[in-house]
Structures are given as structure tokens and as C-alpha cells.
PDB file of C-alpha atoms and ligand atoms in Angstrom:
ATOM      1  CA  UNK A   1      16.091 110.066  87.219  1.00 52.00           C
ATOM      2  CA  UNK A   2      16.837 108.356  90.790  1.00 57.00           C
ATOM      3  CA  UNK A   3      13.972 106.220  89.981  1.00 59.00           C
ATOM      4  CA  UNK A   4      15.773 104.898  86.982  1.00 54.00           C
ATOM      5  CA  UNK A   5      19.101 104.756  88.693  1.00 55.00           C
ATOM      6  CA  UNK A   6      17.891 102.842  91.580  1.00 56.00           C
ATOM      7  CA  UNK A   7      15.664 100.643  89.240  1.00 54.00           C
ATOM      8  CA  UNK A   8      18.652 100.010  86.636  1.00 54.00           C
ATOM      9  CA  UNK A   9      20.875  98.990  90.132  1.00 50.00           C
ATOM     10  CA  UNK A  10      17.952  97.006  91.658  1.00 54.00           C
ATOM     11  CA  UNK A  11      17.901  94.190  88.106  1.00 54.00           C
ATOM     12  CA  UNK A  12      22.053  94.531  87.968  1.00 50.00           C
ATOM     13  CA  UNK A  13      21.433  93.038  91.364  1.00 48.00           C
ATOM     14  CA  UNK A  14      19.010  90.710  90.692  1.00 48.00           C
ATOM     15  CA  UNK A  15      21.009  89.065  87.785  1.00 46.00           C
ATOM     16  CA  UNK A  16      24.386  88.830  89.807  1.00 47.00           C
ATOM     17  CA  UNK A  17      22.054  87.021  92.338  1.00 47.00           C
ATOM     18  CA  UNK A  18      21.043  84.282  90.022  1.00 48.00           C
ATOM     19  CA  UNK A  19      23.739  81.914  89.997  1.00 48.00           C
ATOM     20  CA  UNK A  20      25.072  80.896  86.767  1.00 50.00           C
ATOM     21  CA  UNK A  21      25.632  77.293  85.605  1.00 49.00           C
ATOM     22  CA  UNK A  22      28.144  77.735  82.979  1.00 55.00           C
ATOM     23  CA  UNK A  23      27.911  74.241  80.774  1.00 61.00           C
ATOM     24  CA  UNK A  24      31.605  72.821  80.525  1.00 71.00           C
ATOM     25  CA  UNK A  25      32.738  72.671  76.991  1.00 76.00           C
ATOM     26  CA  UNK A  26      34.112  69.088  76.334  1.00 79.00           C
ATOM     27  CA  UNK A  27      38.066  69.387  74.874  1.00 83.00           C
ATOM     28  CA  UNK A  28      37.795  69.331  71.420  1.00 97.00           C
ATOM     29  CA  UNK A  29      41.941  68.883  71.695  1.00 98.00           C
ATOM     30  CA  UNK A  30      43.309  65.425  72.247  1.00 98.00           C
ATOM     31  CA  UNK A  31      46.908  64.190  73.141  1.00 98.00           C
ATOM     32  CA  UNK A  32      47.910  61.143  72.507  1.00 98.00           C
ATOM     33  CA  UNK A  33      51.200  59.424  73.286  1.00 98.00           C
ATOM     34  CA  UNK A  34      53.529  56.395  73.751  1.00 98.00           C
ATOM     35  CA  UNK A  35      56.622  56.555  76.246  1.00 98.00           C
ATOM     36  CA  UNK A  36      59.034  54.311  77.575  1.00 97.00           C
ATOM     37  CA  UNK A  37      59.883  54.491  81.696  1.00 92.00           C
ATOM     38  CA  UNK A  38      62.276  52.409  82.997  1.00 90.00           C
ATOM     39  CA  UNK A  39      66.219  52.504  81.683  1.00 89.00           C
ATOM     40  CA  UNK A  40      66.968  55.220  78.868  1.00 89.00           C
ATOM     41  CA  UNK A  41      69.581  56.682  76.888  1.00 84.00           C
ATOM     42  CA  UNK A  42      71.152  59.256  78.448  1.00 85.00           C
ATOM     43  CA  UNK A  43      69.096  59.936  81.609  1.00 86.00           C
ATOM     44  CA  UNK A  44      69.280  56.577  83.867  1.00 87.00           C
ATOM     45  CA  UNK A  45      66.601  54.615  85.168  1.00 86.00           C
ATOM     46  CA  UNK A  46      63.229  57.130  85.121  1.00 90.00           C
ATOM     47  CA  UNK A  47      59.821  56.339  86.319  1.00 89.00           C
ATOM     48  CA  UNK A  48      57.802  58.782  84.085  1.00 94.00           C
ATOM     49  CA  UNK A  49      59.383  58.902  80.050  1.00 97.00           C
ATOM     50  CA  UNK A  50      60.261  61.648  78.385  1.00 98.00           C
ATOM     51  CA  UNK A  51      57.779  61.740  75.646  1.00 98.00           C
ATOM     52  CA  UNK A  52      55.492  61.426  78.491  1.00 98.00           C
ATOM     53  CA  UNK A  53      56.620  64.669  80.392  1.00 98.00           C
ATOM     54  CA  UNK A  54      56.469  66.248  77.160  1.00 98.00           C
ATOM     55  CA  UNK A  55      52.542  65.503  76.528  1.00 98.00           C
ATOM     56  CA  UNK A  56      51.961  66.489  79.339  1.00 98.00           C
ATOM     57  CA  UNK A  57      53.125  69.682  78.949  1.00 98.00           C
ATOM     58  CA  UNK A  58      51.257  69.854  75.661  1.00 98.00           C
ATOM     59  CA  UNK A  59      48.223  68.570  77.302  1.00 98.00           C
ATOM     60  CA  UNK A  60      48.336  71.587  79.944  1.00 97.00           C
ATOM     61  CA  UNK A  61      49.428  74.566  77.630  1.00 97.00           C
ATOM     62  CA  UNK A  62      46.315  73.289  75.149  1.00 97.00           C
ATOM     63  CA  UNK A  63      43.870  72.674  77.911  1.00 96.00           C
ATOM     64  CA  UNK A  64      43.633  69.650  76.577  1.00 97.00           C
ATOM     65  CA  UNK A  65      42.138  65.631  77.182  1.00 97.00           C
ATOM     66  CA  UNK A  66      45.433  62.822  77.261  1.00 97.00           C
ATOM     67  CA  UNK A  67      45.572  59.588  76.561  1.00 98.00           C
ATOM     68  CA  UNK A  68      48.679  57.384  76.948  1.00 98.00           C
ATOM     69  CA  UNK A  69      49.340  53.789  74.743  1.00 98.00           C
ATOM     70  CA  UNK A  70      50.043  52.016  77.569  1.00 98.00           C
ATOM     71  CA  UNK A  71      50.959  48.616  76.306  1.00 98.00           C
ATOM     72  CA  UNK A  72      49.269  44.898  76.748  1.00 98.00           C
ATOM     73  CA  UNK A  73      52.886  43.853  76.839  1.00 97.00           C
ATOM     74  CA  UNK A  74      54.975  45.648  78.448  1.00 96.00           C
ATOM     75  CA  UNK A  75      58.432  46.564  77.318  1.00 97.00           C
ATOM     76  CA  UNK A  76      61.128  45.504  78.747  1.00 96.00           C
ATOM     77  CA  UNK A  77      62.785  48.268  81.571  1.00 94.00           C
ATOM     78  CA  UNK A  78      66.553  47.452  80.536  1.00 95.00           C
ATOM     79  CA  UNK A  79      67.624  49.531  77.579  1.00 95.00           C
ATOM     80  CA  UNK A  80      69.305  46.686  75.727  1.00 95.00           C
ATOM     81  CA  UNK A  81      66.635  44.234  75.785  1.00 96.00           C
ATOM     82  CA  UNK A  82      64.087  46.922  75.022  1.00 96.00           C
ATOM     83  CA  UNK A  83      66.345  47.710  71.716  1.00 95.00           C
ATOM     84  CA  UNK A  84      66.306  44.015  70.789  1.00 97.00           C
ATOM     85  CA  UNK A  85      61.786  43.876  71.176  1.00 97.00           C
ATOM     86  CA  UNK A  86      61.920  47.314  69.057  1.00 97.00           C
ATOM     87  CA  UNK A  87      64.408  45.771  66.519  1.00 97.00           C
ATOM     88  CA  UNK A  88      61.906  42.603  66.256  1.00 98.00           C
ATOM     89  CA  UNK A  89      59.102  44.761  65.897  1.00 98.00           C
ATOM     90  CA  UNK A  90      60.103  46.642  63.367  1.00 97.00           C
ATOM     91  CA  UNK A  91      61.357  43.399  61.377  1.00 97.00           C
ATOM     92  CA  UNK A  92      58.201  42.229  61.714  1.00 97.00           C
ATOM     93  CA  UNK A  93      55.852  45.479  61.262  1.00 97.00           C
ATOM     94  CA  UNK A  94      54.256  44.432  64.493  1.00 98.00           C
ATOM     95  CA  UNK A  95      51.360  45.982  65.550  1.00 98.00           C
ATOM     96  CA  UNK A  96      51.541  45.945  69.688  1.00 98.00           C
ATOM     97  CA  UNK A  97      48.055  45.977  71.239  1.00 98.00           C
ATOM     98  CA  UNK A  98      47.904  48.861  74.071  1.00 98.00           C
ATOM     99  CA  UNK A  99      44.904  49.152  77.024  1.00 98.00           C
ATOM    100  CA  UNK A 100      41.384  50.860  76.384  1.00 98.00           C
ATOM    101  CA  UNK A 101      40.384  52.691  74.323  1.00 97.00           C
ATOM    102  CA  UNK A 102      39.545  56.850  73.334  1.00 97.00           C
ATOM    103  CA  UNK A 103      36.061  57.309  74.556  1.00 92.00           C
ATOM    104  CA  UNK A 104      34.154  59.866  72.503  1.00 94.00           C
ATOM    105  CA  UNK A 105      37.078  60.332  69.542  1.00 97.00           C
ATOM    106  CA  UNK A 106      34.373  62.249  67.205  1.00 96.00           C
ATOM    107  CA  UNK A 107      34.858  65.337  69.837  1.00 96.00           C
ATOM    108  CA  UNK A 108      38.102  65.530  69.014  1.00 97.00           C
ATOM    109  CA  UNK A 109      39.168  68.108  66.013  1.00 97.00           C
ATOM    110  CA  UNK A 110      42.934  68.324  67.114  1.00 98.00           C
ATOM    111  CA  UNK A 111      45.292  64.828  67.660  1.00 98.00           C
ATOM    112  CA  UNK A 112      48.712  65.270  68.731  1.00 98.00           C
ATOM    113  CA  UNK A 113      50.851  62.092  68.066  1.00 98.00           C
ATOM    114  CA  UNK A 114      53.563  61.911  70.545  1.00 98.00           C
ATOM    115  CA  UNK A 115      56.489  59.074  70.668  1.00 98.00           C
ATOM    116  CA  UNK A 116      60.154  58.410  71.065  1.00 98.00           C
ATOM    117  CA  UNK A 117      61.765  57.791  68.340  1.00 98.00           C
ATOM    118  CA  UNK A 118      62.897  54.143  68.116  1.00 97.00           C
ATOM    119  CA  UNK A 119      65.466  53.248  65.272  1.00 96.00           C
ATOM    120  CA  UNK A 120      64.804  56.211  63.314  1.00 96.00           C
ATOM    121  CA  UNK A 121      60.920  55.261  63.245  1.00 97.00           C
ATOM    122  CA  UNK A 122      57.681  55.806  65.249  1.00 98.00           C
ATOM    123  CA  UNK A 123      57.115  52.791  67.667  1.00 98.00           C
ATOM    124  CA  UNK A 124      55.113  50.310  65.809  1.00 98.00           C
ATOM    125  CA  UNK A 125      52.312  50.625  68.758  1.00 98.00           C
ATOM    126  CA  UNK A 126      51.475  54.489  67.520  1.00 98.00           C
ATOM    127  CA  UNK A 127      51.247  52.747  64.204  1.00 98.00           C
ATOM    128  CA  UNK A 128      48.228  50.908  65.943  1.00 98.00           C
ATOM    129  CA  UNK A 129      46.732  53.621  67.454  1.00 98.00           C
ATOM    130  CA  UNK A 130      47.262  55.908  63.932  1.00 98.00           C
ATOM    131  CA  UNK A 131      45.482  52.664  61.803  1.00 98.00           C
ATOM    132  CA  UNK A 132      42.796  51.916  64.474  1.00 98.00           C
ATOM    133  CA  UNK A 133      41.176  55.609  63.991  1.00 98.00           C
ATOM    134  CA  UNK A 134      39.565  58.080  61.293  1.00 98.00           C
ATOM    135  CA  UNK A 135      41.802  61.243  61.360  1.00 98.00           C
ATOM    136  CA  UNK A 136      39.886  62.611  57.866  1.00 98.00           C
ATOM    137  CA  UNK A 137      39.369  66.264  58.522  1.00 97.00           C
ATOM    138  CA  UNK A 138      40.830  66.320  61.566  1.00 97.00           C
ATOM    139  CA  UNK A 139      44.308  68.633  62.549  1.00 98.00           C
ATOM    140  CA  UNK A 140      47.078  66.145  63.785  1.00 98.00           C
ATOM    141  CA  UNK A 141      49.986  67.255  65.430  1.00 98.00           C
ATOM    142  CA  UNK A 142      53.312  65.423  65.554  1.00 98.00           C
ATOM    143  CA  UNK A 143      55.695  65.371  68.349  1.00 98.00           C
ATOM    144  CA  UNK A 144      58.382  63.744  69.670  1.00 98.00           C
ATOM    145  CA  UNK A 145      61.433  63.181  71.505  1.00 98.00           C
ATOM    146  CA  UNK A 146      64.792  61.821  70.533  1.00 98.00           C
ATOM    147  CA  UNK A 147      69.003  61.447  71.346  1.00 96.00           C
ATOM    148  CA  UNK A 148      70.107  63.161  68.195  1.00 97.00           C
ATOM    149  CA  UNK A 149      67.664  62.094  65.245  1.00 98.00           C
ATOM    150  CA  UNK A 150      65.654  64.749  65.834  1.00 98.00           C
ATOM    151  CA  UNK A 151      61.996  64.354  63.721  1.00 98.00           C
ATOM    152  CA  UNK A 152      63.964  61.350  61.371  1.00 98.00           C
ATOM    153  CA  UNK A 153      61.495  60.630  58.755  1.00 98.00           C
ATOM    154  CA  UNK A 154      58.649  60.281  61.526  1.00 98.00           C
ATOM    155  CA  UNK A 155      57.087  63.369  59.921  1.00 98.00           C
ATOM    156  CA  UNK A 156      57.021  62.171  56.687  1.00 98.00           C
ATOM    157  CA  UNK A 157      55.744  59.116  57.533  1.00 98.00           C
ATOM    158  CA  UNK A 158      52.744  60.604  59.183  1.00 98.00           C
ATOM    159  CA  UNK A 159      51.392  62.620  56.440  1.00 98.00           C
ATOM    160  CA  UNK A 160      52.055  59.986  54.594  1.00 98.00           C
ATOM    161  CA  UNK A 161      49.655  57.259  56.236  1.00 98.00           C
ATOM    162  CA  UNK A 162      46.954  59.943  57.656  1.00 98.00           C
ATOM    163  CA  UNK A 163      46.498  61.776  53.896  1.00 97.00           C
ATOM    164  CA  UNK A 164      42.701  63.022  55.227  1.00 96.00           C
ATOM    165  CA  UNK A 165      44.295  64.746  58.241  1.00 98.00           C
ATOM    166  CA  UNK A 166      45.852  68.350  58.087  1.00 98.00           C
ATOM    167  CA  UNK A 167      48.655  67.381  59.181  1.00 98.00           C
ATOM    168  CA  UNK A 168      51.235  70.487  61.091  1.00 98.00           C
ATOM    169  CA  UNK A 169      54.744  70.682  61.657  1.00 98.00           C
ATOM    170  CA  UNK A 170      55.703  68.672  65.058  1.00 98.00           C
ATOM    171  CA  UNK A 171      58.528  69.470  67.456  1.00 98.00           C
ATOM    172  CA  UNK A 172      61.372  67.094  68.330  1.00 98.00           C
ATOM    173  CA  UNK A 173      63.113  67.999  71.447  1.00 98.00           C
ATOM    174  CA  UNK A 174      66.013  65.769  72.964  1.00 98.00           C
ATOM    175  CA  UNK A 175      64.897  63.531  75.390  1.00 97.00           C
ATOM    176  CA  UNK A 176      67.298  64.553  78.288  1.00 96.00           C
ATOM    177  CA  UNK A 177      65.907  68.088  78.005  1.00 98.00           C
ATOM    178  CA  UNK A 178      62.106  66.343  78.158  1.00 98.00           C
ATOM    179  CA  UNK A 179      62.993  64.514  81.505  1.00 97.00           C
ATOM    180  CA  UNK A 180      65.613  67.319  83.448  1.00 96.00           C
ATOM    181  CA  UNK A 181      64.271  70.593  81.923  1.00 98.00           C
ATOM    182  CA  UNK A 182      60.500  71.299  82.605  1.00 98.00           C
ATOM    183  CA  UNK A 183      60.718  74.939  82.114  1.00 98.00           C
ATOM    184  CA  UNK A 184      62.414  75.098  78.965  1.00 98.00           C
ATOM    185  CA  UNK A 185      60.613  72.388  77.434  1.00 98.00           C
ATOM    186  CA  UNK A 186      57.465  74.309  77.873  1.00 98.00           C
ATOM    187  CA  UNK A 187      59.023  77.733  76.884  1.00 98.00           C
ATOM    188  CA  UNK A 188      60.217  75.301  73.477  1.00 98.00           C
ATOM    189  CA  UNK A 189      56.571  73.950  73.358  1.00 98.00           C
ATOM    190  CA  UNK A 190      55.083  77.460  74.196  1.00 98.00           C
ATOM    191  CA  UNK A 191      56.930  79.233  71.096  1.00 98.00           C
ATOM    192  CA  UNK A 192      56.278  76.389  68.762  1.00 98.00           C
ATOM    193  CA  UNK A 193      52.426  76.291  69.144  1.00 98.00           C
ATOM    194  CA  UNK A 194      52.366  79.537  68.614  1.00 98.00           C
ATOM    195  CA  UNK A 195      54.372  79.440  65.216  1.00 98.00           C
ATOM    196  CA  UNK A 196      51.899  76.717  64.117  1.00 97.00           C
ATOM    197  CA  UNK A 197      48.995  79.290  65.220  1.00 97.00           C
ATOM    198  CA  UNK A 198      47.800  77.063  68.169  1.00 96.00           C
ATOM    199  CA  UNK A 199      48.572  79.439  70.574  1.00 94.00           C
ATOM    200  CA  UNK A 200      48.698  83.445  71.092  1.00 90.00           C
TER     201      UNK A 200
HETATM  202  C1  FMN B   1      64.397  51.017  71.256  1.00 84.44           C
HETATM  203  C2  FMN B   1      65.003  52.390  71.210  1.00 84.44           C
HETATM  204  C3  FMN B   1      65.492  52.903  70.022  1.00 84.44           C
HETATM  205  C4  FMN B   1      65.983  54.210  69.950  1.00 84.44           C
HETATM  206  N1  FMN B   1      66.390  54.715  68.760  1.00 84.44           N
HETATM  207  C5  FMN B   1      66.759  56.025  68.669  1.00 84.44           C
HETATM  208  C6  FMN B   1      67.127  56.595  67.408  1.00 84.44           C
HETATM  209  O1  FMN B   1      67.123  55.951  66.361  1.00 84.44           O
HETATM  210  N2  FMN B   1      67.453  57.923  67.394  1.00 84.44           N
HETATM  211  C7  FMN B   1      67.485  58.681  68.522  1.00 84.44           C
HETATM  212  O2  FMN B   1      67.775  59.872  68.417  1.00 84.44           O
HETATM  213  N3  FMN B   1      67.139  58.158  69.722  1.00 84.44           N
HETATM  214  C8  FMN B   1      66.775  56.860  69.811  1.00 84.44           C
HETATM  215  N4  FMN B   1      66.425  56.325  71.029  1.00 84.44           N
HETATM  216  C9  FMN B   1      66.384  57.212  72.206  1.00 84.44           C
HETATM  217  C10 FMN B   1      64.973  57.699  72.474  1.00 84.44           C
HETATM  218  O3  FMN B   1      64.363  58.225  71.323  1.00 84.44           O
HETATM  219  C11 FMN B   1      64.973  58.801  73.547  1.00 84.44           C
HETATM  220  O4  FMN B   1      65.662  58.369  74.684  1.00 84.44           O
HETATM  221  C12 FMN B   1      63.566  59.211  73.899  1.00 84.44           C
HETATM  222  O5  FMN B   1      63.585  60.437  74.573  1.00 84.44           O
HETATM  223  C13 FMN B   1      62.845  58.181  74.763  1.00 84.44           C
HETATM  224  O6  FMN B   1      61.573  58.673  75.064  1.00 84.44           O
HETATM  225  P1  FMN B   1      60.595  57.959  76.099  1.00 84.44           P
HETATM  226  O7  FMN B   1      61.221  58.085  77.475  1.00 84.44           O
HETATM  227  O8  FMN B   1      59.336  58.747  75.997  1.00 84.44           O
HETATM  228  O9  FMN B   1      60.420  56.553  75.674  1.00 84.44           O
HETATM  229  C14 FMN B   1      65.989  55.014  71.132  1.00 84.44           C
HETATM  230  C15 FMN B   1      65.547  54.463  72.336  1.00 84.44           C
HETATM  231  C16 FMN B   1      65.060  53.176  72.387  1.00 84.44           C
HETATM  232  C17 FMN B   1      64.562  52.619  73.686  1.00 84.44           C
END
């Protein structure tokens, strides 16, 4: 019997001896998201935009890869003259080029969308992202921030345009919370991917 003790001991210390090399899993989760820095309703001049802070968030709580729209041409820092490009944009249904590209998109099951919302609407430059990619079969998640229009019709429009997707309900949180409140933003982010069965 001591034998067998001492033998079963002897290989439980042999295989805590061989080091393991544990593979790491690539994300399979993906966030995606346009935000505006510079001057902003609401919370003054800001170097890192609300929608952004909010991503991020996401990006942590879902262990999860991030990729921001950062555009070719900027837009402009003052809040007035950034209303006027978004105004234009939108007259025109522009479609605003943004830097690189998402490496390896087919190892991605889960999308969240993330934007401002911009007269009521997604930015036209998510609109180039959304039209650039195949979402069919994949889960997309909406989110945004806002200064009282919560979602708008931003939802809507996204299961709308990405019909093979799956697509869940997003959260719209005001962007002064975004920017000032980390901790309740991800208690708000925490309790909503859980009601979407994201998150335990
Ligand atoms: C061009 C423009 C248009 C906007 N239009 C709306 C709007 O229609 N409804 C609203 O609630 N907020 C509107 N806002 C406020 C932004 O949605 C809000 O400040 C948001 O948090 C900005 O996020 P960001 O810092 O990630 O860009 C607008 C802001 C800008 C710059």
C-alpha cells in the first residue's frame, strides 16, 4: 500500500514538473467603434470620447479584441463645425473612409457596433465599416452613447441593413455618464450583458 502511495505521489510530481504550454485562444469577440474627442456636448473639450470609454469597457468585461474607426479625415474638434461635416454627411449619405483594416474578421463570432449618435443616426463612417464586412451568422451587438436620444432609430436601422446577423438589444447610455462615471458605466454595461446572456 506505501508502494502505491509513494508511486501515485512520485507521477503527481512528475506531471506538475512538466511545464505546460497552454495555447492562447484567439478572441472570438470583437469591438468595434467610432468616437469623437475633442469639444462635446455637455462635457467640454475631452481627449478620449465617450463612445470610446464605453468600448472599452465592453472590450475588458468581454475579454475581448477592439478596433476603433479612426478616420482618414479627421473631424473637426469644435462642436459646431463638427455638426455642420455630420449635417453634410448625412445630406449626402457619405461614406467616410477610416485607417486599416480588421485583420483576421472570420475569427470573430460576436461584433459590437459602438457610435455616438449624430442627428438621430449612426455616423455615416460605421455605415462604412457595417457595408465593408460579412456579418451573416454572426451575433452583433449595438451600442451607443447619446445627450437625450437615447438608441433613436439606430437599432432599427441595424437589423435592418445586417438581416444575416443575429442581431441583440444594444445599450444607450448618456454620454456625460460615459466620460465622468467609469464605475457606473460598467456596473450599467455589467447588468446589461448579462440580460442579453453574454455574461454570468
Ligand atoms: C454631430 C453631432 C450630432 C449629435 N446629435 C445628437 C442627437 O441627435 N441626439 C443626441 O442625443 N445627442 C447628439 N449628439 C451628442 C452625442 O451623441 C454625445 O455627445 C455622444 O456621447 C458623443 O460621443 P463621442 O464622444 O463618442 O463622439 C451629437 C453630437 C455631435 C457631435
Amino acid at each position: 500500500m506505501k508502494k502505491l502511495i509513494s508511486l501515485i505521489l512520485a507521477a503527481v510530481l512528475l506531471c506538475s514538473a512538466i511545464p505546460v504550454f497552454a495555447e492562447e485562444t484567439p478572441a472570438h469577440v470583437l469591438v468595434v467603434y467610432f468616437s469623437h474627442a475633442g469639444e462635446n456636448y455637455n462635457v467640454g473639450v475631452i481627449e478620449e470620447g465617450n463612445t470610446a470609454k464605453m468600448g472599452n469597457i465592453i472590450a475588458e468585461q468581454m475579454n475581448a479584441d477592439i478596433f476603433a474607426l479612426e478616420p482618414v479625415v479627421p473631424y473637426p474638434e469644435d462642436y459646431d463645425a463638427c455638426l455642420d461635416v455630420a449635417t453634410r454627411e448625412q445630406q449626402k449619405k457619405a461614406r467616410p473612409e477610416y485607417e486599416g483594416e480588421i485583420e483576421n474578421w472570420d475569427q470573430y463570432d460576436t461584433v459590437f457596433i459602438g457610435y455616438p449618435i449624430w442627428w438621430g443616426s449612426i455616423p455615416n463612417i460605421v455605415y462604412t465599416f457595417m457595408e465593408a464586412y460579412d456579418f451573416e451568422g454572426r451575433t452583433v451587438i449595438p451600442f451607443n452613447t447619446h445627450e437625450g436620444s437615447g438608441q433613436s432609430h439606430s437599432q432599427r436601422d441595424i437589423e435592418e441593413l445586417l438581416t444575416g446577423a443575429d442581431v441583440l438589444q444594444g445599450l444607450a447610455i448618456r454620454g456625460s455618464k460615459a466620460q465622468n462615471d467609469a464605475e457606473g458605466t460598467g456596473e450599467d454595461v455589467a447588468d446589461w450583458l448579462k440580460r442579453i446572456g453574454l455574461a454570468q
